[in-house]
Short mmCIF file of C-alpha atoms in Angstrom, two decimals:
data_model
loop_
_atom_site.label_atom_id
_atom_site.label_comp_id
_atom_site.label_asym_id
_atom_site.label_seq_id
_atom_site.Cartn_x
_atom_site.Cartn_y
_atom_site.Cartn_z
CA MET K 678 70.13 209.77 172.02
CA ASP K 679 69.70 213.54 171.85
CA ASP K 680 66.53 214.92 173.35
CA GLN K 681 66.65 218.20 171.45
CA PRO K 682 67.84 219.57 168.12
CA SER K 683 71.60 219.89 168.20
CA THR K 684 73.23 223.30 167.87
CA SER K 685 76.83 222.22 168.37
CA SER K 686 79.86 224.35 167.51
CA HIS K 687 80.76 222.57 164.28
CA HIS K 688 77.66 224.14 162.69
CA GLN K 689 79.04 227.66 162.87
CA HIS K 690 78.92 229.89 159.81
CA GLN K 691 82.18 231.64 159.04
CA ASP K 692 80.96 234.15 156.49
CA GLN K 693 80.87 237.66 157.92
CA GLN K 694 79.80 240.89 156.24
CA GLN K 695 82.30 243.75 155.73
CA PRO K 696 81.11 247.26 156.56
CA ASP K 697 80.13 249.33 153.53
CA ASN K 698 80.01 253.12 153.63
CA HIS K 699 77.83 253.48 150.53
CA ALA K 700 74.13 253.68 151.35
CA GLN K 701 73.06 252.29 147.98
CA LYS K 702 75.17 249.15 148.41
CA GLU K 703 73.85 248.81 151.94
CA GLN K 704 70.27 248.74 150.63
CA HIS K 705 70.99 245.95 148.12
CA ARG K 706 73.14 243.86 150.41
CA PRO K 707 71.51 240.47 151.25
CA PRO K 708 70.38 240.02 154.84
CA LYS K 709 73.05 238.92 157.25
CA LYS K 710 72.96 235.20 157.91
CA ARG K 711 72.23 234.25 161.46
CA ASP K 712 74.75 232.13 163.32
CA LEU K 713 73.26 228.71 164.04
CA ASN K 714 74.78 228.88 167.50
CA GLU K 715 72.60 231.86 168.36
CA PRO K 716 70.17 230.84 171.15
CA MET K 717 67.19 229.48 169.28
CA ASP K 718 66.30 226.05 170.65
CA LEU K 719 63.98 225.18 173.54
CA ASP K 720 66.78 224.96 176.07
CA ASP K 721 67.21 228.70 175.60
CA LEU K 722 63.52 229.51 175.34
CA LEU K 723 62.16 227.42 178.24
CA PRO K 724 63.87 229.44 181.01
CA GLN K 725 61.89 232.44 179.74
CA LEU K 726 58.63 230.43 179.84
CA ASP K 727 59.43 228.51 183.06
CA GLU K 728 61.34 225.23 182.85
CA PHE K 729 58.93 223.38 185.14
CA GLY K 730 55.86 225.54 185.31
CA LYS K 731 52.16 224.83 185.69
CA TYR K 732 51.85 223.53 182.11
CA GLN K 733 54.64 220.98 182.50
CA LYS K 734 53.46 219.91 185.95
CA ILE K 735 49.92 219.22 184.75
CA LEU K 736 51.07 217.17 181.76
CA ILE K 737 53.77 215.25 183.60
CA TRP K 738 51.85 214.47 186.78
CA LEU K 739 48.50 213.67 185.14
CA ILE K 740 49.59 212.11 181.82
CA CYS K 741 53.27 211.27 181.38
CA LEU K 742 53.88 209.70 184.79
CA PRO K 743 50.70 207.53 184.82
CA ALA K 744 51.70 206.44 181.29
CA CYS K 745 54.76 204.72 182.80
CA ILE K 746 52.59 202.22 184.72
CA PRO K 747 51.59 199.85 181.86
CA CYS K 748 55.23 198.80 181.34
CA GLY K 749 55.52 197.08 184.73
CA PHE K 750 52.11 195.46 184.32
CA GLY K 751 52.98 193.98 180.94
CA ALA K 752 56.46 192.88 181.99
CA PHE K 753 55.67 191.12 185.27
CA ASN K 754 52.00 190.05 185.41
CA GLN K 755 53.11 186.90 183.60
CA LEU K 756 55.00 185.73 186.70
CA PHE K 757 51.69 185.28 188.49
CA MET K 758 49.87 183.74 185.52
CA ALA K 759 52.38 180.91 185.29
CA GLU K 760 52.71 179.90 188.94
CA VAL K 761 53.33 176.20 189.49
CA PRO K 762 51.24 174.56 192.24
CA ASP K 763 52.20 171.34 193.97
CA HIS K 764 51.12 168.51 191.66
CA TRP K 765 51.18 164.73 191.18
CA CYS K 766 49.80 162.08 188.85
CA ARG K 767 46.06 161.60 188.75
CA VAL K 768 44.70 158.14 189.59
CA PRO K 769 40.95 158.13 188.73
CA GLU K 770 40.32 154.82 190.56
CA LEU K 771 41.38 156.40 193.85
CA GLU K 772 39.25 159.49 193.26
CA LEU K 773 36.14 157.27 193.24
CA SER K 774 36.90 156.17 196.78
CA GLY K 775 36.16 159.65 198.11
CA VAL K 776 39.33 159.98 200.21
CA SER K 777 41.36 163.19 200.50
CA GLN K 778 44.01 164.33 198.04
CA HIS K 779 46.69 163.65 200.63
CA VAL K 780 45.70 159.98 200.92
CA ARG K 781 45.43 159.57 197.15
CA ARG K 782 48.90 160.98 196.74
CA GLU K 783 50.39 158.77 199.44
CA VAL K 784 48.92 155.62 197.90
CA GLY K 785 48.97 156.34 194.18
CA VAL K 786 52.39 157.92 193.46
CA PRO K 787 55.98 157.26 194.58
CA LYS K 788 57.11 159.58 197.34
CA GLY K 789 58.87 162.70 196.03
CA ASP K 790 58.06 161.97 192.38
CA SER K 791 55.37 164.21 190.88
CA CYS K 792 55.75 162.87 187.33
CA ARG K 793 55.29 159.11 187.90
CA ARG K 794 52.52 156.94 189.34
CA TYR K 795 52.24 153.31 190.33
CA ALA K 796 51.20 151.14 187.37
CA VAL K 797 48.94 148.82 189.36
CA ASN K 798 45.27 147.95 189.13
CA PHE K 799 43.86 149.85 192.12
CA THR K 800 40.33 148.73 191.25
CA THR K 801 41.34 145.10 191.91
CA LEU K 802 43.18 146.05 195.10
CA LEU K 803 40.19 147.94 196.43
CA GLU K 804 37.99 144.90 195.91
CA SER K 805 40.03 142.91 198.39
CA GLN K 806 40.91 145.59 200.95
CA SER K 807 40.05 149.12 201.94
CA LEU K 808 42.11 152.03 200.68
CA MET K 809 43.39 152.77 204.18
CA ASP K 810 44.90 149.29 204.35
CA ILE K 811 46.82 149.57 201.07
CA THR K 812 50.52 150.19 201.62
CA PRO K 813 52.54 151.29 198.58
CA ASN K 814 55.35 148.93 197.67
CA SER K 815 58.55 150.31 196.18
CA SER K 816 58.75 147.21 193.97
CA TRP K 817 55.54 148.17 192.20
CA PRO K 818 56.09 149.21 188.56
CA THR K 819 55.63 152.88 187.70
CA GLU K 820 54.47 154.76 184.64
CA GLU K 821 54.09 158.33 183.42
CA CYS K 822 51.04 160.41 184.27
CA VAL K 823 48.94 158.99 181.46
CA GLN K 824 45.67 160.31 182.89
CA GLY K 825 46.76 163.81 183.81
CA TRP K 826 47.61 165.45 187.10
CA GLU K 827 46.06 166.54 190.33
CA TYR K 828 46.93 169.93 191.81
CA ASP K 829 47.04 171.30 195.32
CA LEU K 830 44.67 174.26 194.95
CA SER K 831 44.94 175.47 198.53
CA ASP K 832 47.40 178.24 197.63
CA ILE K 833 47.44 178.49 193.82
CA SER K 834 43.95 177.96 192.45
CA SER K 835 44.36 179.29 188.91
CA SER K 836 47.31 179.25 186.54
CA ILE K 837 48.14 178.50 182.93
CA VAL K 838 50.12 175.59 184.36
CA ILE K 839 46.87 174.07 185.63
CA ASP K 840 44.73 174.90 182.60
CA PHE K 841 47.28 173.80 179.99
CA SER K 842 48.95 170.98 182.02
CA LEU K 843 52.40 172.55 181.87
CA VAL K 844 54.18 170.21 184.29
CA CYS K 845 56.67 167.34 184.06
CA GLU K 846 57.80 167.04 180.43
CA HIS K 847 56.07 170.38 179.69
CA ALA K 848 57.51 172.19 182.72
CA ILE K 849 59.76 174.32 180.52
CA TYR K 850 56.80 175.85 178.67
CA PRO K 851 56.12 178.77 181.09
CA THR K 852 59.80 179.67 180.71
CA LEU K 853 59.38 179.59 176.93
CA GLY K 854 56.48 182.00 177.33
CA LEU K 855 58.67 184.37 179.34
CA ALA K 856 61.40 184.10 176.70
CA ALA K 857 58.77 184.95 174.05
CA LEU K 858 57.87 188.08 176.02
CA ASN K 859 61.53 189.16 176.13
CA ALA K 860 62.12 188.23 172.48
CA GLY K 861 59.61 190.89 171.46
CA GLY K 862 61.48 193.62 173.35
CA PRO K 863 64.43 194.26 170.99
CA ILE K 864 62.11 194.18 167.97
CA GLY K 865 59.69 196.61 169.57
CA VAL K 866 62.40 198.97 170.78
CA TYR K 867 63.74 199.28 167.24
CA ALA K 868 60.32 199.48 165.53
CA PHE K 869 58.80 202.00 167.92
CA GLY K 870 62.07 203.93 167.98
CA VAL K 871 61.76 204.42 164.24
CA LEU K 872 58.09 205.38 164.59
CA ASN K 873 58.93 207.69 167.47
CA ASP K 874 61.19 209.73 165.22
CA GLY K 875 59.03 209.28 162.11
CA ILE K 876 55.41 209.92 163.11
CA GLY K 877 56.01 211.64 166.44
CA ARG K 878 55.92 210.86 170.14
CA LYS K 879 52.16 211.12 170.55
CA LYS K 880 51.08 208.78 167.75
CA SER K 881 53.79 206.23 168.50
CA PHE K 882 52.78 206.13 172.19
CA PHE K 883 49.13 205.43 171.44
CA LEU K 884 50.05 202.87 168.81
CA CYS K 885 52.33 201.15 171.33
CA LEU K 886 49.58 201.28 173.95
CA GLY K 887 47.12 199.73 171.50
CA VAL K 888 49.49 196.85 170.75
CA LEU K 889 49.95 196.21 174.48
CA ILE K 890 46.19 196.13 175.08
CA VAL K 891 45.61 193.80 172.11
CA GLY K 892 48.30 191.44 173.42
CA GLY K 893 46.82 191.60 176.92
CA LEU K 894 43.31 190.78 175.72
CA MET K 895 44.66 187.93 173.58
CA THR K 896 46.35 186.64 176.72
CA THR K 897 43.05 186.72 178.58
CA PHE K 898 41.20 184.60 176.04
CA SER K 899 43.99 182.24 174.97
CA PRO K 900 42.59 178.69 174.57
CA ASP K 901 46.00 176.96 174.58
CA PHE K 902 49.62 177.54 175.46
CA TRP K 903 50.89 178.49 172.00
CA THR K 904 48.22 181.17 171.53
CA TRP K 905 49.12 182.44 174.98
CA ALA K 906 52.85 182.51 174.06
CA VAL K 907 52.12 184.47 170.87
CA SER K 908 50.06 186.96 172.87
CA ARG K 909 52.98 187.38 175.29
CA PHE K 910 55.30 188.06 172.34
CA ILE K 911 52.91 190.80 171.20
CA VAL K 912 52.93 192.32 174.68
CA GLY K 913 56.73 192.05 174.66
CA LEU K 914 56.90 194.21 171.55
CA THR K 915 55.84 197.15 173.71
CA ILE K 916 58.32 196.56 176.55
CA PRO K 917 60.18 198.79 177.36
CA ALA K 918 59.01 201.11 174.54
CA ILE K 919 55.72 201.82 176.36
CA TYR K 920 57.82 203.31 179.19
CA GLN K 921 60.44 205.06 177.09
CA ILE K 922 58.05 207.12 174.96
CA PRO K 923 56.26 208.98 177.81
CA PHE K 924 59.67 209.30 179.46
CA ILE K 925 61.00 211.06 176.35
CA ILE K 926 57.90 213.27 176.17
CA ALA K 927 58.38 214.29 179.81
CA LEU K 928 62.07 215.06 179.27
CA GLU K 929 61.34 217.16 176.20
CA LEU K 930 58.77 219.28 178.03
CA VAL K 931 61.08 220.52 180.78
CA GLY K 932 64.28 222.53 180.89
CA ALA K 933 67.73 221.07 181.28
CA ASN K 934 67.82 221.78 185.04
CA TYR K 935 64.86 219.47 185.69
CA ARG K 936 65.80 216.45 183.58
CA SER K 937 67.43 214.51 186.44
CA PHE K 938 64.36 215.17 188.58
CA VAL K 939 62.00 213.98 185.83
CA THR K 940 64.14 210.89 185.22
CA VAL K 941 63.91 209.87 188.87
CA LEU K 942 60.21 210.70 188.95
CA THR K 943 59.38 208.47 185.98
CA CYS K 944 61.36 205.61 187.54
CA ILE K 945 59.40 206.02 190.78
CA PHE K 946 56.06 205.93 188.94
CA TYR K 947 57.18 202.82 187.08
CA THR K 948 57.93 201.23 190.47
CA LEU K 949 54.58 202.36 191.87
CA GLY K 950 53.05 200.44 188.97
CA LEU K 951 54.83 197.31 190.23
CA VAL K 952 53.50 197.96 193.74
CA LEU K 953 49.99 198.27 192.31
CA LEU K 954 50.52 195.04 190.38
CA ALA K 955 51.46 193.26 193.63
CA GLY K 956 48.11 194.33 195.12
CA ILE K 957 46.11 193.30 192.03
CA THR K 958 47.72 189.85 191.89
CA TYR K 959 47.10 189.36 195.60
CA PHE K 960 43.37 190.03 195.34
CA ILE K 961 42.77 188.53 191.88
CA ARG K 962 43.97 184.92 191.79
CA ASP K 963 42.28 183.82 188.53
CA TRP K 964 44.92 184.28 185.82
CA GLN K 965 42.45 185.19 183.07
CA ILE K 966 40.71 187.86 185.14
CA MET K 967 44.11 189.13 186.25
CA ALA K 968 45.31 189.36 182.62
CA PHE K 969 42.17 191.33 181.79
CA ALA K 970 42.50 193.60 184.85
CA THR K 971 46.13 194.42 184.00
CA SER K 972 45.49 195.39 180.39
CA ALA K 973 41.89 196.46 179.64
CA PRO K 974 41.84 199.47 182.05
CA PHE K 975 44.55 201.11 179.96
CA LEU K 976 41.90 201.70 177.29
CA LEU K 977 41.04 204.75 179.41
CA TYR K 978 44.40 206.22 178.45
CA PHE K 979 43.05 206.91 174.97
CA PHE K 980 41.09 209.79 176.54
CA TYR K 981 44.53 211.41 176.80
CA TRP K 982 44.55 211.87 173.02
CA ARG K 983 43.03 215.34 173.23
CA CYS K 984 45.11 216.34 176.25
CA LEU K 985 48.57 215.11 175.29
CA PRO K 986 50.37 217.50 172.95
CA GLU K 987 53.01 216.46 170.47
CA SER K 988 56.55 217.13 171.61
CA PRO K 989 57.45 220.68 170.52
CA ARG K 990 61.09 219.59 170.16
CA TRP K 991 60.07 216.91 167.65
CA LEU K 992 57.88 219.39 165.77
CA LEU K 993 60.76 221.86 165.57
CA ALA K 994 63.11 219.15 164.37
CA LYS K 995 60.61 218.25 161.63
CA GLY K 996 60.14 221.87 160.57
CA ARG K 997 56.46 221.97 161.64
CA LEU K 998 56.84 225.48 163.00
CA GLU K 999 53.20 226.56 163.19
CA GLU K 1000 52.20 223.54 165.31
CA ALA K 1001 55.22 224.00 167.58
CA SER K 1002 54.42 227.70 167.99
CA LEU K 1003 50.81 226.97 169.02
CA ILE K 1004 51.95 224.51 171.71
CA LEU K 1005 54.61 226.90 172.97
CA GLU K 1006 52.08 229.75 173.09
CA LYS K 1007 49.76 227.56 175.19
CA LEU K 1008 52.69 226.60 177.42
CA ALA K 1009 53.59 230.24 177.93
CA ALA K 1010 49.99 231.28 178.66
CA THR K 1011 49.46 228.45 181.17
CA ASN K 1012 52.70 229.35 182.96
CA GLY K 1013 51.68 233.01 183.10
CA LYS K 1014 54.44 234.00 180.69
CA GLU K 1015 54.51 235.58 177.25
CA LEU K 1016 56.11 234.00 174.22
CA PRO K 1017 58.68 236.45 172.76
CA ALA K 1018 57.07 238.22 169.80
CA SER K 1019 60.09 237.70 167.58
CA PHE K 1020 60.40 233.98 168.36
CA LYS K 1021 58.44 232.66 165.39
CA GLN K 1022 60.31 234.80 162.87
CA LYS K 1023 63.69 233.96 164.35
CA LEU K 1024 62.78 230.30 164.49
CA LYS K 1025 61.87 230.26 160.80
CA GLN K 1026 65.19 231.84 159.90
CA HIS K 1027 66.99 229.36 162.11
CA MET K 1028 65.21 226.36 160.57
CA MET K 1029 65.89 227.65 157.06
CA LEU K 1030 69.58 227.81 157.85
CA GLN K 1031 69.44 224.30 159.30
CA ARG K 1032 67.71 223.05 156.16
CA THR K 1033 70.34 224.69 154.00
CA ARG K 1034 73.09 222.99 155.95
CA SER K 1035 71.22 219.70 155.70
CA GLU K 1036 70.93 220.00 151.91
CA GLU K 1037 74.61 220.86 151.62
CA ARG K 1038 75.49 217.70 153.52
CA LYS K 1039 72.80 215.45 152.04
CA ALA K 1040 75.32 213.39 150.11
CA GLU K 1041 77.40 212.75 153.21
CA LYS K 1042 76.83 209.42 154.89
CA GLY K 1043 75.98 209.59 158.57
CA PRO K 1044 77.83 207.51 161.15
CA GLY K 1045 76.76 203.88 161.41
CA VAL K 1046 77.32 201.09 163.89
CA THR K 1047 80.80 200.45 162.46
CA ALA K 1048 81.85 203.91 163.66
CA LEU K 1049 81.61 202.58 167.22
CA CYS K 1050 84.65 200.39 166.56
CA LYS K 1051 86.80 202.56 164.31
CA THR K 1052 89.26 203.85 166.91
CA PRO K 1053 90.75 202.13 170.00
CA ASN K 1054 89.10 204.70 172.24
CA MET K 1055 85.64 204.14 170.72
CA ARG K 1056 86.07 200.36 170.81
CA LEU K 1057 86.89 200.55 174.50
CA LYS K 1058 83.96 202.86 175.28
CA THR K 1059 81.50 200.78 173.26
CA THR K 1060 82.65 197.52 174.83
CA LEU K 1061 82.53 198.81 178.41
CA ILE K 1062 79.19 200.60 178.03
CA THR K 1063 77.55 197.61 176.35
CA LEU K 1064 78.98 195.18 178.91
CA ASN K 1065 77.78 197.34 181.80
CA TRP K 1066 74.35 197.81 180.24
CA PHE K 1067 74.08 194.09 179.54
CA ALA K 1068 75.06 193.19 183.14
CA ASN K 1069 72.73 195.76 184.66
CA GLU K 1070 69.70 194.71 182.66
CA MET K 1071 70.35 191.00 183.10
CA VAL K 1072 70.74 191.28 186.89
CA TYR K 1073 67.84 193.70 187.37
CA VAL K 1074 65.37 191.69 185.32
CA GLY K 1075 66.67 188.38 186.68
CA LEU K 1076 66.21 189.53 190.28
CA SER K 1077 62.76 190.88 189.44
CA TYR K 1078 61.72 187.52 187.97
CA TYR K 1079 63.19 185.64 190.90
CA GLY K 1080 61.57 187.81 193.59
CA PRO K 1081 58.26 185.92 194.02
CA ALA K 1082 60.18 182.65 194.58
CA LEU K 1083 61.84 184.00 197.74
CA GLY K 1084 60.45 184.09 201.24
CA ASN K 1085 57.32 182.43 202.52
CA ASP K 1086 54.86 184.74 200.74
CA ARG K 1087 55.41 185.35 197.01
CA PHE K 1088 53.15 188.43 196.98
CA LEU K 1089 54.96 190.05 199.89
CA SER K 1090 58.35 189.22 198.36
CA PHE K 1091 57.36 190.82 195.06
CA LEU K 1092 55.97 193.86 196.87
CA LEU K 1093 59.17 194.33 198.88
CA SER K 1094 61.35 193.83 195.79
CA SER K 1095 59.38 196.64 194.14
CA LEU K 1096 59.28 199.02 197.10
CA VAL K 1097 63.03 198.79 197.64
CA GLU K 1098 63.56 200.51 194.27
CA ILE K 1099 62.07 203.82 195.48
CA PRO K 1100 64.72 204.65 198.12
CA SER K 1101 67.29 203.37 195.65
CA TYR K 1102 66.27 205.97 193.07
CA LEU K 1103 66.17 208.77 195.63
CA CYS K 1104 69.63 207.91 196.97
CA CYS K 1105 70.93 207.62 193.43
CA TRP K 1106 69.55 211.06 192.57
CA ALA K 1107 71.38 212.64 195.52
CA VAL K 1108 74.65 210.79 194.92
CA MET K 1109 74.88 211.27 191.14
CA ASP K 1110 75.06 215.05 191.32
CA ARG K 1111 77.68 214.96 194.07
CA TRP K 1112 79.95 212.04 193.13
CA GLY K 1113 79.37 211.83 189.40
CA ARG K 1114 78.46 208.69 187.46
CA ARG K 1115 81.46 206.35 187.40
CA TRP K 1116 82.01 205.59 191.08
CA PRO K 1117 78.32 205.23 192.06
CA LEU K 1118 77.79 202.92 189.05
CA SER K 1119 80.81 200.77 189.87
CA ILE K 1120 80.11 200.57 193.60
CA CYS K 1121 76.44 199.68 193.14
CA MET K 1122 77.24 196.91 190.66
CA VAL K 1123 79.97 195.41 192.88
CA VAL K 1124 77.78 195.57 196.00
CA SER K 1125 74.84 193.97 194.19
CA GLY K 1126 77.08 191.18 192.86
CA ILE K 1127 78.56 190.45 196.28
CA ALA K 1128 75.10 190.28 197.88
CA CYS K 1129 73.92 187.86 195.17
CA ILE K 1130 76.97 185.62 195.67
CA ILE K 1131 76.47 185.50 199.44
CA THR K 1132 72.89 184.27 199.02
CA VAL K 1133 74.22 181.23 197.14
CA LEU K 1134 76.41 180.32 200.13
CA LEU K 1135 73.57 180.46 202.66
CA PRO K 1136 71.84 177.29 203.86
CA ALA K 1137 68.44 176.48 202.38
CA ASP K 1138 66.61 177.24 205.66
CA ALA K 1139 67.98 180.81 205.90
CA VAL K 1140 64.83 182.18 204.25
CA VAL K 1141 64.71 185.59 205.95
CA LEU K 1142 68.43 186.32 205.54
CA THR K 1143 68.27 185.31 201.88
CA LEU K 1144 65.34 187.68 201.34
CA VAL K 1145 67.19 190.55 203.07
CA LEU K 1146 70.30 190.05 200.94
CA TYR K 1147 68.15 189.78 197.83
CA LEU K 1148 66.48 193.11 198.62
CA PHE K 1149 69.87 194.70 199.22
CA ALA K 1150 71.09 193.40 195.86
CA LYS K 1151 67.92 194.71 194.16
CA PHE K 1152 68.42 198.10 195.85
CA ALA K 1153 71.97 198.39 194.49
CA ILE K 1154 71.29 197.15 190.96
CA SER K 1155 68.24 199.45 190.61
CA ALA K 1156 70.47 202.42 191.38
CA SER K 1157 73.12 201.38 188.86
CA PHE K 1158 70.47 200.70 186.22
CA LEU K 1159 69.24 204.28 186.66
CA ILE K 1160 72.80 205.63 186.25
CA ILE K 1161 73.82 203.65 183.16
CA TYR K 1162 71.50 205.45 180.71
CA PRO K 1163 72.64 209.07 181.33
CA PHE K 1164 76.23 207.87 181.80
CA ALA K 1165 76.22 206.18 178.40
CA GLY K 1166 74.72 209.29 176.82
CA GLU K 1167 77.51 211.40 178.24
CA LEU K 1168 80.31 209.04 177.18
CA TYR K 1169 79.28 208.56 173.56
CA PRO K 1170 80.18 211.50 171.29
CA THR K 1171 77.24 213.63 170.13
CA GLN K 1172 77.34 212.37 166.55
CA LEU K 1173 77.39 208.72 167.73
CA ARG K 1174 75.11 209.01 170.74
CA GLY K 1175 71.94 207.71 169.13
CA VAL K 1176 73.70 204.87 167.34
CA GLY K 1177 75.73 203.93 170.43
CA ILE K 1178 72.88 203.89 172.92
CA GLY K 1179 70.66 202.04 170.45
CA ALA K 1180 73.29 199.35 169.84
CA SER K 1181 74.06 198.88 173.55
CA ALA K 1182 70.38 198.72 174.52
CA TYR K 1183 69.61 196.30 171.68
CA ILE K 1184 72.40 193.86 172.68
CA SER K 1185 71.38 193.95 176.33
CA GLY K 1186 67.76 193.32 175.28
CA LEU K 1187 68.83 190.18 173.43
CA GLY K 1188 70.42 188.94 176.65
CA LEU K 1189 67.04 189.04 178.39
CA ILE K 1190 65.87 186.10 176.29
CA VAL K 1191 68.32 183.94 178.28
CA ILE K 1192 67.25 185.21 181.72
CA PRO K 1193 64.06 183.09 182.07
CA PHE K 1194 66.08 179.91 181.50
CA ILE K 1195 68.64 180.95 184.13
CA VAL K 1196 65.86 181.62 186.65
CA TYR K 1197 64.29 178.25 185.72
CA LEU K 1198 67.57 176.43 186.44
CA VAL K 1199 68.04 178.33 189.71
CA CYS K 1200 64.55 177.34 190.89
CA ILE K 1201 65.28 173.70 190.02
CA CYS K 1202 68.49 173.85 192.05
CA ILE K 1203 66.61 175.36 195.02
CA ASN K 1204 64.04 172.57 194.90
CA ILE K 1205 66.84 170.00 194.83
CA ARG K 1206 68.41 171.62 197.87
#
């Protein structure tokens, strides 16, 4: 979607004034209309005020970039809330004997079956012999875990799986919770996208942040699984909108020459949020405290209200010239520059002309989603962009969800899967400007796919090699995911850019609902192996 008011060539005015030699006619002639293509927007003004000066640096480094962190927290803290410890059926009669969990498991449940227990009267058996003398018999009848489960708390001591008994016939429930999180995404992207353009970047960001915090606090105090799932859906409404809004604000503050730099910078800060999350989850093992620690601190962001200005581009687009002028004057003063004295007057004339054009074309219907399929060329572009976006988002999110399941230490695996994104973004930044978009995107996607396929062919005991290939795949897909957004924006025509990117992103977001179930099936297959 466009980041600034458009001043494209089809807006030109053709009416020109003819010279008049009579002074009286000259005095009564209406003022000459200004060409809408005359340099009037921020892309022409910012170089005079400094495209990335002190004002932009302060706002971006201290406000916009830290505002990217909540997205990673909300999207991935759930992986550590829903960890599944080793478990087996509870046999209360054996617990009274005072023996260890290991002995109770050996005697009370069939080997390798965590969802069945022997249906025998252990109280009677213990009257005739000691527990150490009882040898399980495969001919004994079995039954379901009618009295609950025991859990190995040596590694995972707190989880919604433990508190809500989400094992055996309820083992799919954590995956349903993850699907609920992703189901909120497409709805939130659309809703906050409308608000972003309607009430402004600033208000929509703080509203989005408030929804995320409410969902996070509901998560913390959820008494049962379904309340927890609803709270995750609420959090999901803000993902990825909570990242996109400060990203848009940052882009709209800087000149065109710094947009690639700001894009990479916001991606890096998002990744640093994931690194911070890995540390928090390592030191805080109680899922409720962790849910609180990864949501409540963002209440401090509301102190940004006085510091964060509204986007001057949005204000200009809405015709709120006085507010835009005040922000631009502050920007100029902070950067040690002076706002051109004639800017406000010229801007008013420019906006009046834009309004006139808008009124003339009010009856015309703007392009809709159907315009993406009207011509063979647009059908091809829309199909390829959407397919690439869908594949990128599915693979990136799928690998991110799968990361903690790899290796011998889930926290280290998640940390490495996050850290590997940083060099990926830096390499991508260097390559994009030299080789363009198409070849880096294609190569990264192919390389990531090949690395993922190879991991399937490895033996189950090749833990380190699997982790290395996984990190390589994550490196490649992170780079391609960074490329796909600007590439799509450049391929869609200007008049269809917003509609096209919105449609492609929405369809790919719907695909994320399926990802948790794919990861669930993969983990089952690994356990079988």
